[in-house]
Amino acid sequence: MAQDHFKARNEFELLAGYYSPVSDYYMKEGLASAEHRVKMCQLAVETTSDWLMVDPWEARQTTYQRTAIVLDHFENELNQAGEGIKTISGKRKKIRIMLLAGGDLIASFGHPGVWSTEDLHHIVGRYGCVIIERTGTDVYGFLLSHDILYQHRMNVTVIKQLIHNDISSTKIRLFVKRGMSIKYLLPNPVIDYIDRHKLYVPKEEDV
């Protein structure tokens, strides 16, 4: 959807997108290990996309990395060390980095204690956000009510879902845990990987 949006409007030339799985130190209950999550992301992009890639940097860190720090990492790798992109004229141009997220993540910007004010200004003000609407989320209403997002609203792009899709990683994990089929919800190589490594299946002592 993000790719189609920018293609249709010709606002930017979309170069690439990166999955950046969190490290094991994120400590969210129910997640598979960072090693497994990186591999599943790699399997997904290998079979479904020619513009998405996986960056394992965040997953390999020995401490939890805030989103603002992860965006700084991409800025450093792509625009500092990588010197941006070479244009047709031969000049180098800085790549614009933005956070691509679902409406549910953006809604968490308003949850007390989850995001620091400094980080929100850094994420939305310096980089910007591309928000994919999720079913049941009022992104435009939230933008209007959230002071920091409204202040940096010119850095926020909202993409409407033309076909409603309520799939989430949380629901996928729950389906597997309950023994329900996830056929057609994930690429087959990822489903095979989950089955092979028995991910998200309750341990016998938990049953």
Coordinates of N, CA and C in Angstrom, one line a residue:
M1 N 0.8 -1.2 0.0 CA 0.0 0.0 0.0 C 0.9 1.3 0.0
A2 N 1.9 1.2 0.8 CA 2.8 2.4 0.9 C 3.4 2.7 -0.5
Q3 N 3.9 1.6 -1.1 CA 4.6 1.7 -2.4 C 3.6 2.3 -3.4
D4 N 2.4 1.7 -3.5 CA 1.4 2.2 -4.4 C 1.0 3.7 -4.2
H5 N 0.9 4.1 -2.9 CA 0.6 5.4 -2.6 C 1.6 6.4 -3.1
F6 N 2.9 6.2 -2.9 CA 3.9 7.1 -3.4 C 4.1 7.1 -4.9
K7 N 3.8 5.9 -5.5 CA 3.9 5.8 -6.9 C 2.8 6.6 -7.6
A8 N 1.6 6.5 -7.0 CA 0.5 7.2 -7.6 C 0.6 8.7 -7.5
R9 N 1.2 9.2 -6.4 CA 1.3 10.7 -6.2 C 2.6 11.3 -6.7
N10 N 3.6 10.4 -7.0 CA 4.8 10.9 -7.5 C 5.5 11.9 -6.5
E11 N 5.2 11.8 -5.2 CA 5.8 12.7 -4.2 C 7.3 12.4 -4.0
F12 N 7.6 11.1 -3.9 CA 8.9 10.6 -3.6 C 9.2 9.5 -4.5
E13 N 10.5 9.2 -4.7 CA 10.9 8.0 -5.4 C 11.2 7.0 -4.2
L14 N 10.4 6.0 -4.1 CA 10.6 5.0 -3.0 C 11.7 4.0 -3.3
L15 N 12.8 4.1 -2.6 CA 13.9 3.3 -2.9 C 13.9 1.9 -2.2
A16 N 13.5 1.8 -1.0 CA 13.6 0.6 -0.2 C 12.8 0.7 1.1
G17 N 12.4 -0.4 1.6 CA 11.9 -0.5 3.0 C 12.6 -1.5 3.8
Y18 N 12.7 -1.3 5.1 CA 13.5 -2.2 5.9 C 12.6 -2.7 7.1
Y19 N 12.6 -4.0 7.2 CA 12.1 -4.6 8.5 C 13.2 -4.5 9.5
S20 N 12.9 -4.1 10.7 CA 13.9 -4.1 11.8 C 13.3 -4.7 13.0
P21 N 13.4 -6.0 13.1 CA 12.9 -6.7 14.3 C 13.5 -6.3 15.6
V22 N 12.7 -6.2 16.7 CA 13.3 -5.8 18.0 C 14.2 -6.9 18.5
S23 N 15.0 -6.5 19.5 CA 15.9 -7.5 20.1 C 15.2 -8.3 21.2
D24 N 15.8 -9.3 21.7 CA 15.2 -10.1 22.8 C 15.0 -9.3 24.0
Y25 N 15.7 -8.1 24.1 CA 15.6 -7.3 25.3 C 14.3 -6.4 25.3
Y26 N 13.5 -6.5 24.3 CA 12.2 -5.8 24.2 C 11.3 -6.4 25.3
M27 N 11.5 -7.7 25.5 CA 10.9 -8.4 26.6 C 9.3 -8.5 26.5
K28 N 8.8 -8.6 25.3 CA 7.4 -8.7 25.1 C 7.0 -10.2 25.2
E29 N 6.0 -10.5 26.0 CA 5.6 -11.9 26.1 C 5.1 -12.4 24.8
G30 N 5.5 -13.7 24.5 CA 4.9 -14.4 23.4 C 5.8 -14.2 22.1
L31 N 6.8 -13.4 22.1 CA 7.6 -13.2 20.9 C 8.6 -14.4 20.8
A32 N 8.9 -14.8 19.6 CA 9.9 -15.8 19.3 C 11.3 -15.1 19.5
S33 N 12.3 -15.8 19.5 CA 13.7 -15.2 19.7 C 14.0 -14.3 18.5
A34 N 14.8 -13.3 18.7 CA 15.2 -12.4 17.7 C 15.8 -13.2 16.4
E35 N 16.5 -14.2 16.7 CA 17.1 -15.0 15.6 C 16.0 -15.6 14.7
H36 N 14.9 -16.1 15.3 CA 13.8 -16.7 14.6 C 13.1 -15.6 13.8
R37 N 12.8 -14.4 14.5 CA 12.1 -13.3 13.8 C 12.8 -12.7 12.7
V38 N 14.1 -12.6 12.8 CA 14.9 -12.1 11.6 C 14.8 -13.1 10.5
K39 N 14.9 -14.4 10.7 CA 14.8 -15.4 9.7 C 13.5 -15.4 9.0
M40 N 12.4 -15.2 9.8 CA 11.1 -15.2 9.2 C 10.9 -14.0 8.3
C41 N 11.4 -12.9 8.7 CA 11.3 -11.7 7.9 C 12.1 -11.8 6.6
Q42 N 13.2 -12.5 6.7 CA 14.0 -12.7 5.5 C 13.3 -13.6 4.5
L43 N 12.7 -14.7 5.1 CA 12.0 -15.6 4.2 C 10.8 -14.9 3.5
A44 N 10.1 -14.0 4.3 CA 9.0 -13.3 3.7 C 9.4 -12.4 2.6
V45 N 10.4 -11.6 2.8 CA 10.8 -10.7 1.7 C 11.4 -11.4 0.5
E46 N 12.1 -12.5 0.7 CA 12.7 -13.2 -0.4 C 11.7 -13.7 -1.4
T47 N 10.5 -14.0 -0.9 CA 9.5 -14.7 -1.7 C 8.4 -13.7 -2.1
T48 N 8.3 -12.5 -1.6 CA 7.2 -11.6 -1.8 C 7.5 -10.2 -2.3
S49 N 8.8 -9.8 -2.2 CA 9.1 -8.4 -2.5 C 10.4 -8.2 -3.1
D50 N 10.5 -7.2 -4.0 CA 11.7 -6.8 -4.6 C 12.3 -5.5 -4.1
W51 N 11.6 -4.9 -3.1 CA 12.0 -3.6 -2.5 C 12.2 -3.6 -1.0
L52 N 11.7 -4.7 -0.4 CA 11.8 -4.8 1.1 C 13.0 -5.6 1.5
M53 N 13.7 -5.2 2.6 CA 14.8 -5.9 3.1 C 14.7 -6.0 4.6
V54 N 15.7 -6.8 5.2 CA 15.7 -7.0 6.6 C 17.0 -6.5 7.1
D55 N 17.0 -5.6 8.1 CA 18.2 -5.1 8.8 C 18.2 -5.8 10.2
P56 N 19.2 -6.7 10.5 CA 19.3 -7.3 11.8 C 19.9 -6.6 12.9
W57 N 20.3 -5.3 12.6 CA 21.1 -4.5 13.6 C 20.4 -4.4 14.9
E58 N 19.1 -4.0 14.9 CA 18.4 -3.8 16.1 C 18.2 -5.1 16.9
A59 N 17.9 -6.2 16.1 CA 17.7 -7.5 16.7 C 19.0 -8.0 17.5
R60 N 20.1 -7.6 17.0 CA 21.4 -8.1 17.5 C 21.9 -7.3 18.8
Q61 N 21.2 -6.2 19.1 CA 21.7 -5.4 20.2 C 21.5 -6.1 21.5
T62 N 22.3 -5.8 22.5 CA 22.2 -6.5 23.8 C 21.4 -5.6 24.8
T63 N 20.9 -4.5 24.3 CA 19.9 -3.7 25.1 C 18.8 -3.3 24.2
Y64 N 17.7 -3.0 24.8 CA 16.5 -2.5 24.0 C 16.8 -1.2 23.3
Q65 N 16.6 -1.0 22.1 CA 16.9 0.2 21.3 C 15.5 0.9 21.0
R66 N 15.4 2.1 21.5 CA 14.2 2.9 21.2 C 14.1 3.2 19.7
T67 N 12.9 3.4 19.3 CA 12.6 3.7 17.8 C 13.4 4.8 17.3
A68 N 13.6 5.9 18.1 CA 14.3 7.1 17.7 C 15.8 6.7 17.4
I69 N 16.4 5.8 18.2 CA 17.7 5.3 18.0 C 17.9 4.5 16.8
V70 N 16.9 3.7 16.5 CA 16.9 2.8 15.3 C 16.8 3.7 14.1
L71 N 16.0 4.7 14.1 CA 16.0 5.6 12.9 C 17.3 6.3 12.7
D72 N 17.9 6.7 13.8 CA 19.3 7.3 13.8 C 20.3 6.3 13.1
H73 N 20.1 5.0 13.5 CA 21.0 4.0 12.9 C 20.9 4.0 11.4
F74 N 19.6 4.0 10.9 CA 19.4 4.0 9.4 C 20.0 5.3 8.8
E75 N 19.8 6.4 9.5 CA 20.3 7.7 9.0 C 21.9 7.6 8.8
N76 N 22.5 7.0 9.8 CA 24.0 6.9 9.8 C 24.4 5.9 8.7
E77 N 23.7 4.8 8.6 CA 24.2 3.8 7.6 C 23.9 4.3 6.2
L78 N 22.8 4.9 5.9 CA 22.4 5.3 4.6 C 22.9 6.6 4.1
N79 N 22.9 7.6 5.0 CA 23.3 9.0 4.6 C 24.7 9.4 5.1
Q80 N 25.2 8.8 6.2 CA 26.5 9.2 6.7 C 27.6 8.2 6.1
A81 N 27.5 7.0 6.5 CA 28.5 6.0 6.0 C 28.2 5.7 4.5
G82 N 26.9 5.6 4.1 CA 26.6 5.3 2.7 C 26.6 6.5 1.8
E83 N 26.7 7.7 2.4 CA 26.7 9.0 1.6 C 25.5 9.2 0.7
G84 N 24.3 8.7 1.1 CA 23.1 8.9 0.4 C 23.0 8.1 -0.9
I85 N 22.4 8.7 -1.9 CA 22.2 8.0 -3.2 C 22.8 8.8 -4.3
K86 N 23.4 8.1 -5.3 CA 23.9 8.8 -6.5 C 22.9 9.1 -7.5
T87 N 22.6 10.3 -7.9 CA 21.6 10.6 -8.9 C 22.1 10.4 -10.3
I88 N 21.2 10.6 -11.3 CA 21.6 10.5 -12.7 C 22.7 11.5 -13.1
S89 N 22.7 12.7 -12.5 CA 23.6 13.7 -12.8 C 25.0 13.4 -12.2
G90 N 25.1 12.4 -11.3 CA 26.3 12.0 -10.7 C 26.5 12.6 -9.3
K91 N 25.6 13.5 -8.9 CA 25.6 14.1 -7.6 C 25.0 13.2 -6.6
R92 N 25.4 13.3 -5.3 CA 24.9 12.5 -4.3 C 23.8 13.2 -3.5
K93 N 22.7 12.5 -3.2 CA 21.6 13.2 -2.6 C 21.2 12.4 -1.3
K94 N 20.8 13.1 -0.3 CA 20.4 12.5 1.0 C 19.1 11.7 0.8
I95 N 19.1 10.6 1.4 CA 17.8 9.8 1.4 C 17.0 10.2 2.6
R96 N 15.7 10.4 2.3 CA 14.8 10.7 3.4 C 14.3 9.4 4.1
I97 N 14.5 9.3 5.4 CA 14.1 8.2 6.1 C 12.8 8.5 6.9
M98 N 11.9 7.6 6.9 CA 10.6 7.7 7.6 C 10.2 6.4 8.3
L99 N 9.4 6.6 9.3 CA 8.9 5.4 10.0 C 7.6 5.0 9.4
L100 N 7.5 3.7 9.0 CA 6.3 3.1 8.4 C 5.6 2.3 9.5
A101 N 4.4 2.7 9.9 CA 3.8 2.0 11.0 C 2.3 1.9 10.8
G102 N 1.6 1.0 11.5 CA 0.2 0.9 11.5 C -0.5 1.9 12.4
G103 N -1.7 2.2 12.2 CA -2.4 3.1 13.0 C -2.5 2.8 14.5
D104 N -2.4 1.5 14.8 CA -2.4 1.1 16.2 C -1.1 1.5 16.9
L105 N 0.1 1.4 16.2 CA 1.3 1.9 16.8 C 1.3 3.4 17.1
I106 N 0.8 4.1 16.1 CA 0.7 5.6 16.2 C -0.2 6.0 17.4
A107 N -1.3 5.2 17.6 CA -2.2 5.5 18.7 C -1.5 5.3 20.0
S108 N -0.5 4.5 20.1 CA 0.3 4.3 21.3 C 1.1 5.6 21.7
F109 N 1.3 6.5 20.7 CA 1.9 7.7 21.0 C 1.2 8.5 22.1
G110 N -0.1 8.2 22.2 CA -0.8 9.0 23.2 C -0.9 8.2 24.6
H111 N -0.3 7.1 24.7 CA -0.4 6.3 25.9 C 0.6 6.8 26.9
P112 N 0.2 7.2 28.1 CA 1.2 7.8 29.1 C 2.3 6.8 29.4
G113 N 3.5 7.4 29.4 CA 4.7 6.6 29.8 C 5.3 5.7 28.8
V114 N 4.7 5.6 27.6 CA 5.2 4.7 26.5 C 6.3 5.4 25.7
W115 N 6.0 6.6 25.3 CA 7.0 7.4 24.5 C 7.3 8.7 25.2
S116 N 8.6 9.0 25.1 CA 9.0 10.3 25.7 C 8.7 11.4 24.7
T117 N 8.5 12.6 25.3 CA 8.2 13.8 24.4 C 9.4 14.0 23.5
E118 N 10.6 13.9 24.0 CA 11.8 14.1 23.2 C 11.9 13.2 22.0
D119 N 11.6 11.9 22.3 CA 11.6 10.9 21.2 C 10.5 11.1 20.1
L120 N 9.3 11.5 20.6 CA 8.3 11.8 19.6 C 8.7 13.0 18.7
H121 N 9.2 14.0 19.2 CA 9.7 15.1 18.4 C 10.8 14.7 17.4
H122 N 11.6 13.8 17.9 CA 12.7 13.3 17.1 C 12.2 12.4 16.0
I123 N 11.3 11.5 16.3 CA 10.8 10.6 15.3 C 9.9 11.3 14.2
V124 N 9.0 12.1 14.7 CA 8.0 12.8 13.8 C 8.6 14.1 13.2
G125 N 9.3 14.8 14.0 CA 9.9 16.1 13.5 C 11.1 16.0 12.6
R126 N 12.0 15.1 13.0 CA 13.2 14.9 12.2 C 13.0 14.0 11.0
Y127 N 12.3 12.9 11.2 CA 12.2 11.9 10.2 C 10.8 11.9 9.5
G128 N 9.8 11.8 10.3 CA 8.4 11.7 9.7 C 7.8 10.3 9.8
C129 N 6.5 10.2 9.6 CA 5.9 8.9 9.7 C 5.0 8.7 8.5
V130 N 4.9 7.4 8.1 CA 3.9 7.0 7.1 C 3.0 6.0 7.8
I131 N 1.8 6.3 7.9 CA 0.8 5.6 8.8 C -0.2 4.8 7.9
I132 N -0.2 3.5 8.1 CA -1.2 2.7 7.4 C -2.4 2.6 8.3
E133 N -3.6 3.0 7.9 CA -4.8 2.9 8.7 C -5.0 1.4 9.1
R134 N -5.4 1.2 10.3 CA -5.9 -0.1 10.8 C -7.4 0.0 11.1
T135 N -8.1 -1.1 10.8 CA -9.5 -1.2 11.1 C -9.7 -0.8 12.6
G136 N -10.7 0.1 12.8 CA -11.0 0.5 14.2 C -10.2 1.7 14.7
T137 N -9.2 2.2 13.9 CA -8.4 3.3 14.4 C -8.8 4.6 13.6
D138 N -9.0 5.7 14.3 CA -9.3 7.0 13.7 C -8.0 7.8 13.7
V139 N -7.2 7.6 12.6 CA -5.9 8.2 12.6 C -6.0 9.7 12.4
Y140 N -6.9 10.2 11.6 CA -7.0 11.6 11.4 C -7.5 12.3 12.7
G141 N -8.4 11.7 13.4 CA -8.9 12.2 14.7 C -7.8 12.3 15.7
F142 N -6.9 11.2 15.7 CA -5.8 11.2 16.6 C -4.8 12.3 16.3
L143 N -4.5 12.5 15.0 CA -3.6 13.5 14.6 C -4.0 14.9 15.0
L144 N -5.3 15.1 15.0 CA -5.9 16.4 15.4 C -5.7 16.6 16.9
S145 N -5.9 15.5 17.6 CA -5.9 15.7 19.1 C -4.5 15.6 19.7
H146 N -3.5 15.1 19.0 CA -2.2 14.9 19.6 C -1.3 16.1 19.3
D147 N -0.9 16.8 20.3 CA -0.2 18.1 20.1 C 1.1 17.9 19.2
I148 N 1.9 16.9 19.5 CA 3.2 16.8 18.8 C 3.0 16.3 17.4
L149 N 2.1 15.4 17.2 CA 1.8 14.9 15.8 C 1.2 16.1 15.0
Y150 N 0.3 16.9 15.6 CA -0.3 18.0 14.9 C 0.8 19.1 14.6
Q151 N 1.7 19.3 15.5 CA 2.8 20.2 15.2 C 3.6 19.8 14.0
H152 N 3.8 18.5 13.9 CA 4.6 18.0 12.8 C 3.8 17.4 11.7
R153 N 2.5 17.8 11.5 CA 1.6 17.1 10.6 C 2.1 17.1 9.2
M154 N 2.9 18.1 8.8 CA 3.4 18.1 7.4 C 4.4 16.9 7.2
N155 N 4.9 16.3 8.3 CA 5.8 15.2 8.1 C 5.1 13.8 8.3
V156 N 3.7 13.9 8.3 CA 2.9 12.7 8.5 C 2.1 12.4 7.3
T157 N 2.3 11.2 6.7 CA 1.5 10.7 5.6 C 0.6 9.6 6.0
V158 N -0.7 9.8 5.8 CA -1.7 8.7 6.2 C -2.2 8.0 5.0
I159 N -2.1 6.7 5.0 CA -2.5 5.9 3.8 C -3.8 5.1 4.2
K160 N -4.8 5.3 3.5 CA -6.1 4.6 3.7 C -6.0 3.2 3.2
Q161 N -6.6 2.3 3.9 CA -6.8 0.9 3.4 C -7.9 0.9 2.4
L162 N -7.6 0.5 1.2 CA -8.7 0.3 0.2 C -9.4 -1.0 0.4
I163 N -8.7 -2.0 0.9 CA -9.3 -3.3 1.3 C -9.0 -3.5 2.8
H164 N -10.0 -3.6 3.6 CA -9.8 -3.7 5.1 C -9.0 -5.0 5.4
N165 N -7.9 -4.8 6.2 CA -7.1 -5.9 6.5 C -6.7 -5.8 8.0
D166 N -7.2 -6.7 8.8 CA -7.1 -6.6 10.3 C -6.0 -7.6 10.8
I167 N -5.2 -8.2 9.8 CA -4.2 -9.1 10.2 C -3.1 -8.4 11.0
S168 N -2.6 -9.1 12.1 CA -1.5 -8.5 12.9 C -0.7 -9.7 13.4
S169 N 0.5 -9.4 13.8 CA 1.4 -10.4 14.3 C 0.9 -11.0 15.6
T170 N 0.2 -10.2 16.4 CA -0.4 -10.7 17.6 C -1.4 -11.8 17.3
K171 N -2.3 -11.5 16.3 CA -3.3 -12.5 15.9 C -2.7 -13.7 15.3
I172 N -1.7 -13.6 14.5 CA -1.0 -14.7 14.0 C -0.5 -15.7 15.1
R173 N 0.2 -15.1 16.0 CA 0.7 -15.9 17.2 C -0.4 -16.6 17.9
L174 N -1.5 -15.9 18.1 CA -2.7 -16.4 18.8 C -3.3 -17.6 18.0
F175 N -3.4 -17.4 16.7 CA -4.0 -18.5 15.9 C -3.1 -19.8 16.0
V176 N -1.8 -19.6 15.9 CA -0.9 -20.8 16.0 C -1.0 -21.4 17.4
K177 N -1.1 -20.6 18.4 CA -1.2 -21.1 19.8 C -2.5 -21.9 20.0
R178 N -3.6 -21.5 19.3 CA -4.8 -22.2 19.4 C -5.0 -23.3 18.4
G179 N -4.0 -23.6 17.6 CA -4.0 -24.6 16.6 C -4.9 -24.3 15.4
M180 N -5.1 -23.0 15.1 CA -5.9 -22.6 14.0 C -5.0 -22.4 12.8
S181 N -5.5 -22.5 11.6 CA -4.8 -22.3 10.4 C -4.4 -20.9 10.1
I182 N -3.2 -20.7 9.6 CA -2.7 -19.4 9.2 C -2.4 -19.4 7.7
K183 N -2.9 -20.4 7.0 CA -2.8 -20.5 5.5 C -3.3 -19.2 4.9
Y184 N -2.6 -18.7 3.9 CA -2.9 -17.5 3.2 C -2.7 -16.2 4.0
L185 N -2.4 -16.3 5.3 CA -2.1 -15.1 6.1 C -0.7 -14.7 6.1
L186 N 0.2 -15.7 5.8 CA 1.6 -15.5 5.7 C 2.2 -16.2 4.5
P187 N 3.3 -15.8 4.0 CA 4.0 -16.6 2.9 C 4.2 -18.0 3.4
N188 N 4.1 -19.0 2.5 CA 4.3 -20.4 2.8 C 5.6 -20.7 3.4
P189 N 6.7 -20.1 3.0 CA 8.0 -20.4 3.6 C 8.0 -20.0 5.1
V190 N 7.3 -18.9 5.4 CA 7.3 -18.5 6.8 C 6.4 -19.5 7.7
I191 N 5.3 -19.9 7.1 CA 4.4 -20.9 7.8 C 5.2 -22.2 8.0
D192 N 5.9 -22.6 7.0 CA 6.7 -23.9 7.1 C 7.8 -23.7 8.2
Y193 N 8.4 -22.5 8.3 CA 9.4 -22.2 9.3 C 8.8 -22.3 10.7
I194 N 7.6 -21.7 10.9 CA 6.9 -21.7 12.2 C 6.6 -23.2 12.6
D195 N 6.1 -24.0 11.6 CA 5.8 -25.4 11.9 C 7.1 -26.2 12.3
R196 N 8.1 -26.0 11.5 CA 9.4 -26.7 11.7 C 10.0 -26.5 13.1
H197 N 9.9 -25.2 13.5 CA 10.6 -24.9 14.8 C 9.6 -24.8 15.9
K198 N 8.3 -25.2 15.6 CA 7.3 -25.3 16.7 C 7.2 -23.9 17.4
L199 N 7.2 -22.9 16.7 CA 7.1 -21.5 17.3 C 5.6 -21.3 17.8
Y200 N 5.5 -20.5 18.8 CA 4.2 -20.1 19.4 C 3.3 -21.2 19.9
V201 N 3.8 -22.4 19.9 CA 3.0 -23.5 20.4 C 3.2 -23.7 21.9
P202 N 2.2 -23.8 22.7 CA 2.4 -23.8 24.1 C 3.2 -25.0 24.5
K203 N 4.1 -24.8 25.5 CA 4.8 -25.9 26.1 C 3.9 -26.8 26.9
E204 N 4.3 -28.1 27.0 CA 3.4 -29.0 27.7 C 3.0 -28.6 29.1
E205 N 4.0 -28.0 29.8 CA 3.7 -27.6 31.2 C 2.7 -26.4 31.3
D206 N 2.6 -25.7 30.1 CA 1.7 -24.5 30.1 C 0.3 -24.9 29.7
V207 N 0.1 -26.1 29.2 CA -1.2 -26.6 28.7 C -2.1 -27.0 29.9

